[in-house]
Amino acid sequence: EAGVAQSPRYKIIEKRQSVAFWCNPISGHATLYWYQQILGQGPKLLIQFQNNGVVDDSQLPKDRFSAERLKGVDSTLKIQPAKLEDSAVYLCASSAQDGRPNTEAFFGQGTRLTVV
Amino acid sequence: EDKVVQSPLSLVVHEGDTVTLNCSYEVTNFRSLLWYKQEKKAPTFLFMLTSSGIEKKSGRLSSILDKKELFSILNITATQTGDSAIYLCAVITSGTYKYIFGTGTRLKVLA
């Protein structure tokens, strides 16, 4: 079973520039999560999709962050304009959530964003 | 507000030691508690706990959940340098399947 794919692996941008991250979840997984993990902290949920609908985006800074999952499969997360405090690892995860007992989330390798 | 608290924040031990990592939670609509190991960037799944008092075991790692006292522990016996990582605890809520993570415990095992 192929894992969660993310790209790019690393990105360095200047503040006020824009950046986009891409995620392809495990085939058949209905739920997709985007997390922001700042150094020394646990992952913080930015947005959760169930198929192509948003379940939770309460912690997404909507003035600068946006995300979409148009066909209910892969997803993009965009930041525009970026700030220095956006420097973090952005993790994408997916889970089946079809009622089976073992529906843990599987994570991609993440994108390390550095804003200078 | 839902929250997950892990302790200690960091820990340094020597190979062969036994460690216990703690995770307490306050969430509405608890479904399950999970432990992940994060070595580089991607957290990898260790255990999922749903019922109280039932120990999950995998090699030198074991974990148990107490739903009355709202906590879980992760034990690692005979630690090895390869156990050095951040250990994350997450709680899944029912209904929306939202994952709430703690800040993690950074474990360093010295040779």
mmCIF file of N, CA and C in Angstrom, chain B residues 2-92:
data_model
loop_
_atom_site.group_PDB
_atom_site.id
_atom_site.type_symbol
_atom_site.label_atom_id
_atom_site.label_comp_id
_atom_site.label_asym_id
_atom_site.label_seq_id
_atom_site.Cartn_x
_atom_site.Cartn_y
_atom_site.Cartn_z
ATOM 1 N N ASP B 2 -10.837 21.300 24.233
ATOM 2 C CA ASP B 2 -10.182 19.996 24.266
ATOM 3 C C ASP B 2 -8.674 20.157 24.385
ATOM 4 N N LYS B 3 -8.044 19.335 25.218
ATOM 5 C CA LYS B 3 -6.595 19.408 25.300
ATOM 6 C C LYS B 3 -5.988 18.066 25.677
ATOM 7 N N VAL B 4 -4.754 17.903 25.240
ATOM 8 C CA VAL B 4 -3.961 16.711 25.525
ATOM 9 C C VAL B 4 -2.624 17.198 26.076
ATOM 10 N N VAL B 5 -2.241 16.690 27.230
ATOM 11 C CA VAL B 5 -1.022 17.144 27.894
ATOM 12 C C VAL B 5 -0.089 15.967 28.102
ATOM 13 N N GLN B 6 1.153 16.126 27.665
ATOM 14 C CA GLN B 6 2.134 15.055 27.822
ATOM 15 C C GLN B 6 3.222 15.469 28.792
ATOM 16 N N SER B 7 3.725 14.485 29.500
ATOM 17 C CA SER B 7 4.847 14.746 30.400
ATOM 18 C C SER B 7 5.728 13.511 30.491
ATOM 19 N N PRO B 8 7.027 13.671 30.749
ATOM 20 C CA PRO B 8 7.710 14.963 30.743
ATOM 21 C C PRO B 8 7.847 15.504 29.323
ATOM 22 N N LEU B 9 8.288 16.749 29.199
ATOM 23 C CA LEU B 9 8.501 17.315 27.869
ATOM 24 C C LEU B 9 9.739 16.714 27.231
ATOM 25 N N SER B 10 10.735 16.429 28.043
ATOM 26 C CA SER B 10 11.925 15.785 27.498
ATOM 27 C C SER B 10 12.549 14.891 28.569
ATOM 28 N N LEU B 11 13.331 13.951 28.092
ATOM 29 C CA LEU B 11 13.868 12.914 28.971
ATOM 30 C C LEU B 11 15.167 12.398 28.374
ATOM 31 N N VAL B 12 16.187 12.280 29.193
ATOM 32 C CA VAL B 12 17.454 11.702 28.748
ATOM 33 C C VAL B 12 17.760 10.505 29.634
ATOM 34 N N VAL B 13 17.959 9.347 29.009
ATOM 35 C CA VAL B 13 18.232 8.120 29.762
ATOM 36 C C VAL B 13 19.412 7.403 29.122
ATOM 37 N N HIS B 14 19.877 6.356 29.772
ATOM 38 C CA HIS B 14 20.937 5.525 29.214
ATOM 39 C C HIS B 14 20.354 4.222 28.694
ATOM 40 N N GLU B 15 21.035 3.661 27.737
ATOM 41 C CA GLU B 15 20.591 2.382 27.168
ATOM 42 C C GLU B 15 20.340 1.381 28.291
ATOM 43 N N GLY B 16 19.250 0.648 28.150
ATOM 44 C CA GLY B 16 18.904 -0.365 29.132
ATOM 45 C C GLY B 16 17.909 0.126 30.171
ATOM 46 N N ASP B 17 17.773 1.447 30.285
ATOM 47 C CA ASP B 17 16.809 1.986 31.255
ATOM 48 C C ASP B 17 15.383 1.725 30.787
ATOM 49 N N THR B 18 14.452 1.810 31.728
ATOM 50 C CA THR B 18 13.026 1.746 31.424
ATOM 51 C C THR B 18 12.432 3.139 31.590
ATOM 52 N N VAL B 19 11.595 3.541 30.638
ATOM 53 C CA VAL B 19 10.979 4.869 30.716
ATOM 54 C C VAL B 19 9.462 4.746 30.670
ATOM 55 N N THR B 20 8.804 5.704 31.307
ATOM 56 C CA THR B 20 7.348 5.794 31.274
ATOM 57 C C THR B 20 6.964 7.196 30.829
ATOM 58 N N LEU B 21 6.213 7.266 29.758
ATOM 59 C CA LEU B 21 5.748 8.547 29.229
ATOM 60 C C LEU B 21 4.261 8.671 29.538
ATOM 61 N N ASN B 22 3.859 9.888 29.887
ATOM 62 C CA ASN B 22 2.500 10.115 30.331
ATOM 63 C C ASN B 22 1.704 10.991 29.372
ATOM 64 N N CYS B 23 0.420 10.702 29.306
ATOM 65 C CA CYS B 23 -0.480 11.494 28.469
ATOM 66 C C CYS B 23 -1.817 11.616 29.188
ATOM 67 N N SER B 24 -2.222 12.849 29.486
ATOM 68 C CA SER B 24 -3.541 13.064 30.076
ATOM 69 C C SER B 24 -4.373 13.886 29.113
ATOM 70 N N TYR B 25 -5.673 13.755 29.212
ATOM 71 C CA TYR B 25 -6.521 14.433 28.238
ATOM 72 C C TYR B 25 -7.822 14.923 28.869
ATOM 73 N N GLU B 26 -8.340 15.962 28.246
ATOM 74 C CA GLU B 26 -9.675 16.460 28.563
ATOM 75 C C GLU B 26 -10.346 16.768 27.236
ATOM 76 N N VAL B 27 -11.186 15.882 26.783
ATOM 77 C CA VAL B 27 -11.871 16.095 25.511
ATOM 78 C C VAL B 27 -13.319 15.690 25.656
ATOM 79 N N THR B 28 -14.139 16.301 24.850
ATOM 80 C CA THR B 28 -15.523 15.860 24.756
ATOM 81 C C THR B 28 -15.585 14.781 23.678
ATOM 82 N N ASN B 29 -16.461 13.844 23.850
ATOM 83 C CA ASN B 29 -16.675 12.796 22.843
ATOM 84 C C ASN B 29 -15.408 12.003 22.520
ATOM 85 N N PHE B 30 -14.782 11.473 23.559
ATOM 86 C CA PHE B 30 -13.579 10.652 23.382
ATOM 87 C C PHE B 30 -13.932 9.399 22.596
ATOM 88 N N ARG B 31 -13.020 9.063 21.625
ATOM 89 C CA ARG B 31 -13.194 7.817 20.894
ATOM 90 C C ARG B 31 -12.013 6.879 21.158
ATOM 91 N N SER B 32 -10.806 7.381 20.895
ATOM 92 C CA SER B 32 -9.613 6.544 21.048
ATOM 93 C C SER B 32 -8.419 7.431 21.372
ATOM 94 N N LEU B 33 -7.377 6.802 21.876
ATOM 95 C CA LEU B 33 -6.112 7.490 22.124
ATOM 96 C C LEU B 33 -5.035 6.751 21.361
ATOM 97 N N LEU B 34 -4.168 7.505 20.713
ATOM 98 C CA LEU B 34 -3.118 6.906 19.895
ATOM 99 C C LEU B 34 -1.750 7.410 20.347
ATOM 100 N N TRP B 35 -0.768 6.560 20.177
ATOM 101 C CA TRP B 35 0.631 6.936 20.369
ATOM 102 C C TRP B 35 1.354 6.835 19.032
ATOM 103 N N TYR B 36 2.170 7.853 18.758
ATOM 104 C CA TYR B 36 2.985 7.891 17.556
ATOM 105 C C TYR B 36 4.443 8.142 17.956
ATOM 106 N N LYS B 37 5.348 7.654 17.105
ATOM 107 C CA LYS B 37 6.777 7.931 17.272
ATOM 108 C C LYS B 37 7.197 8.809 16.098
ATOM 109 N N GLN B 38 7.880 9.908 16.406
ATOM 110 C CA GLN B 38 8.313 10.825 15.348
ATOM 111 C C GLN B 38 9.824 10.973 15.417
ATOM 112 N N GLU B 39 10.494 10.392 14.411
ATOM 113 C CA GLU B 39 11.955 10.443 14.387
ATOM 114 C C GLU B 39 12.473 11.579 13.530
ATOM 115 N N LYS B 40 11.967 11.710 12.349
ATOM 116 C CA LYS B 40 12.391 12.808 11.481
ATOM 117 C C LYS B 40 11.203 13.738 11.291
ATOM 118 N N LYS B 41 10.386 13.464 10.325
ATOM 119 C CA LYS B 41 9.221 14.326 10.136
ATOM 120 C C LYS B 41 7.901 13.577 10.269
ATOM 121 N N ALA B 42 7.794 12.408 9.643
ATOM 122 C CA ALA B 42 6.499 11.731 9.632
ATOM 123 C C ALA B 42 6.288 10.917 10.905
ATOM 124 N N PRO B 43 5.275 11.223 11.695
ATOM 125 C CA PRO B 43 4.957 10.360 12.833
ATOM 126 C C PRO B 43 4.539 8.975 12.340
ATOM 127 N N THR B 44 5.024 7.948 13.025
ATOM 128 C CA THR B 44 4.627 6.586 12.684
ATOM 129 C C THR B 44 3.808 6.011 13.833
ATOM 130 N N PHE B 45 2.799 5.279 13.480
ATOM 131 C CA PHE B 45 1.811 4.767 14.426
ATOM 132 C C PHE B 45 2.398 3.685 15.324
ATOM 133 N N LEU B 46 2.091 3.772 16.608
ATOM 134 C CA LEU B 46 2.504 2.736 17.559
ATOM 135 C C LEU B 46 1.298 1.955 18.068
ATOM 136 N N PHE B 47 0.390 2.633 18.753
ATOM 137 C CA PHE B 47 -0.739 1.964 19.381
ATOM 138 C C PHE B 47 -2.010 2.799 19.252
ATOM 139 N N MET B 48 -3.130 2.091 19.237
ATOM 140 C CA MET B 48 -4.431 2.717 19.394
ATOM 141 C C MET B 48 -5.116 2.064 20.585
ATOM 142 N N LEU B 49 -5.604 2.876 21.513
ATOM 143 C CA LEU B 49 -6.250 2.384 22.727
ATOM 144 C C LEU B 49 -7.659 2.925 22.782
ATOM 145 N N THR B 50 -8.598 2.014 22.984
ATOM 146 C CA THR B 50 -9.996 2.434 23.037
ATOM 147 C C THR B 50 -10.640 2.032 24.357
ATOM 148 N N SER B 51 -10.218 0.918 24.899
ATOM 149 C CA SER B 51 -10.821 0.403 26.133
ATOM 150 C C SER B 51 -9.877 0.552 27.303
ATOM 151 N N SER B 52 -10.433 0.796 28.470
ATOM 152 C CA SER B 52 -9.632 0.945 29.682
ATOM 153 C C SER B 52 -9.040 -0.380 30.120
ATOM 154 N N GLY B 53 -7.839 -0.329 30.656
ATOM 155 C CA GLY B 53 -7.261 -1.464 31.350
ATOM 156 C C GLY B 53 -6.697 -2.565 30.476
ATOM 157 N N ILE B 54 -6.790 -2.423 29.191
ATOM 158 C CA ILE B 54 -6.274 -3.472 28.299
ATOM 159 C C ILE B 54 -4.928 -3.003 27.758
ATOM 160 N N GLU B 55 -3.877 -3.748 28.109
ATOM 161 C CA GLU B 55 -2.543 -3.343 27.706
ATOM 162 C C GLU B 55 -2.286 -3.757 26.258
ATOM 163 N N LYS B 56 -1.744 -2.818 25.505
ATOM 164 C CA LYS B 56 -1.274 -3.127 24.159
ATOM 165 C C LYS B 56 0.244 -3.267 24.223
ATOM 166 N N LYS B 57 0.779 -4.263 23.537
ATOM 167 C CA LYS B 57 2.203 -4.543 23.648
ATOM 168 C C LYS B 57 2.781 -4.813 22.277
ATOM 169 N N SER B 58 3.976 -4.266 22.065
ATOM 170 C CA SER B 58 4.693 -4.542 20.832
ATOM 171 C C SER B 58 6.179 -4.537 21.154
ATOM 172 N N GLY B 59 6.736 -5.715 21.287
ATOM 173 C CA GLY B 59 8.156 -5.822 21.632
ATOM 174 C C GLY B 59 8.423 -5.219 22.996
ATOM 175 N N ARG B 60 9.304 -4.217 23.021
ATOM 176 C CA ARG B 60 9.668 -3.581 24.292
ATOM 177 C C ARG B 60 8.729 -2.427 24.666
ATOM 178 N N LEU B 61 7.779 -2.128 23.799
ATOM 179 C CA LEU B 61 6.841 -1.037 24.053
ATOM 180 C C LEU B 61 5.500 -1.590 24.526
ATOM 181 N N SER B 62 4.894 -0.885 25.449
ATOM 182 C CA SER B 62 3.554 -1.251 25.892
ATOM 183 C C SER B 62 2.828 0.006 26.310
ATOM 184 N N SER B 63 1.498 -0.058 26.269
ATOM 185 C CA SER B 63 0.704 1.109 26.607
ATOM 186 C C SER B 63 -0.625 0.673 27.186
ATOM 187 N N ILE B 64 -1.180 1.535 28.032
ATOM 188 C CA ILE B 64 -2.459 1.232 28.650
ATOM 189 C C ILE B 64 -3.236 2.536 28.817
ATOM 190 N N LEU B 65 -4.545 2.404 28.842
ATOM 191 C CA LEU B 65 -5.431 3.558 28.928
ATOM 192 C C LEU B 65 -6.291 3.457 30.183
ATOM 193 N N ASP B 66 -6.493 4.573 30.857
ATOM 194 C CA ASP B 66 -7.398 4.657 32.005
ATOM 195 C C ASP B 66 -8.443 5.718 31.680
ATOM 196 N N LYS B 67 -9.635 5.286 31.282
ATOM 197 C CA LYS B 67 -10.662 6.234 30.850
ATOM 198 C C LYS B 67 -11.362 6.901 32.027
ATOM 199 N N LYS B 68 -11.190 6.355 33.219
ATOM 200 C CA LYS B 68 -11.784 6.989 34.386
ATOM 201 C C LYS B 68 -10.941 8.182 34.827
ATOM 202 N N GLU B 69 -9.627 7.962 34.856
ATOM 203 C CA GLU B 69 -8.711 9.029 35.265
ATOM 204 C C GLU B 69 -8.215 9.852 34.077
ATOM 205 N N LEU B 70 -8.614 9.484 32.878
ATOM 206 C CA LEU B 70 -8.314 10.242 31.656
ATOM 207 C C LEU B 70 -6.816 10.362 31.399
ATOM 208 N N PHE B 71 -6.127 9.218 31.381
ATOM 209 C CA PHE B 71 -4.721 9.261 31.026
ATOM 210 C C PHE B 71 -4.285 7.938 30.412
ATOM 211 N N SER B 72 -3.130 8.008 29.798
ATOM 212 C CA SER B 72 -2.501 6.817 29.240
ATOM 213 C C SER B 72 -1.008 6.900 29.526
ATOM 214 N N ILE B 73 -0.363 5.737 29.594
ATOM 215 C CA ILE B 73 1.088 5.695 29.713
ATOM 216 C C ILE B 73 1.661 4.831 28.599
ATOM 217 N N LEU B 74 2.868 5.205 28.202
ATOM 218 C CA LEU B 74 3.632 4.419 27.240
ATOM 219 C C LEU B 74 4.914 4.011 27.934
ATOM 220 N N ASN B 75 5.142 2.725 28.030
ATOM 221 C CA ASN B 75 6.355 2.198 28.649
ATOM 222 C C ASN B 75 7.310 1.668 27.595
ATOM 223 N N ILE B 76 8.562 1.953 27.784
ATOM 224 C CA ILE B 76 9.603 1.379 26.931
ATOM 225 C C ILE B 76 10.631 0.742 27.858
ATOM 226 N N THR B 77 10.803 -0.555 27.740
ATOM 227 C CA THR B 77 11.782 -1.255 28.569
ATOM 228 C C THR B 77 13.072 -1.472 27.781
ATOM 229 N N ALA B 78 14.156 -1.638 28.503
ATOM 230 C CA ALA B 78 15.469 -1.913 27.889
ATOM 231 C C ALA B 78 15.722 -0.984 26.710
ATOM 232 N N THR B 79 15.662 0.306 26.976
ATOM 233 C CA THR B 79 15.754 1.299 25.896
ATOM 234 C C THR B 79 17.039 1.140 25.087
ATOM 235 N N GLN B 80 16.930 1.505 23.816
ATOM 236 C CA GLN B 80 18.056 1.472 22.882
ATOM 237 C C GLN B 80 18.190 2.860 22.251
ATOM 238 N N THR B 81 19.345 3.123 21.667
ATOM 239 C CA THR B 81 19.549 4.451 21.064
ATOM 240 C C THR B 81 18.533 4.700 19.948
ATOM 241 N N GLY B 82 18.080 3.639 19.313
ATOM 242 C CA GLY B 82 17.084 3.782 18.257
ATOM 243 C C GLY B 82 15.708 4.205 18.750
ATOM 244 N N ASP B 83 15.535 4.196 20.059
ATOM 245 C CA ASP B 83 14.271 4.665 20.622
ATOM 246 C C ASP B 83 14.243 6.183 20.740
ATOM 247 N N SER B 84 15.384 6.821 20.512
ATOM 248 C CA SER B 84 15.436 8.279 20.585
ATOM 249 C C SER B 84 14.499 8.879 19.541
ATOM 250 N N ALA B 85 13.568 9.676 19.986
ATOM 251 C CA ALA B 85 12.539 10.234 19.109
ATOM 252 C C ALA B 85 11.639 11.137 19.939
ATOM 253 N N ILE B 86 10.676 11.734 19.259
ATOM 254 C CA ILE B 86 9.584 12.428 19.943
ATOM 255 C C ILE B 86 8.395 11.472 19.950
ATOM 256 N N TYR B 87 7.800 11.296 21.110
ATOM 257 C CA TYR B 87 6.637 10.427 21.233
ATOM 258 C C TYR B 87 5.401 11.304 21.399
ATOM 259 N N LEU B 88 4.493 11.139 20.462
ATOM 260 C CA LEU B 88 3.286 11.964 20.434
ATOM 261 C C LEU B 88 2.078 11.159 20.879
ATOM 262 N N CYS B 89 1.240 11.799 21.656
ATOM 263 C CA CYS B 89 -0.027 11.221 22.076
ATOM 264 C C CYS B 89 -1.129 12.017 21.376
ATOM 265 N N ALA B 90 -2.127 11.336 20.866
ATOM 266 C CA ALA B 90 -3.243 12.016 20.205
ATOM 267 C C ALA B 90 -4.543 11.368 20.638
ATOM 268 N N VAL B 91 -5.569 12.188 20.751
ATOM 269 C CA VAL B 91 -6.900 11.686 21.075
ATOM 270 C C VAL B 91 -7.811 11.938 19.889
ATOM 271 N N ILE B 92 -8.586 10.921 19.524
ATOM 272 C CA ILE B 92 -9.566 11.064 18.445
ATOM 273 C C ILE B 92 -10.927 11.285 19.081
#
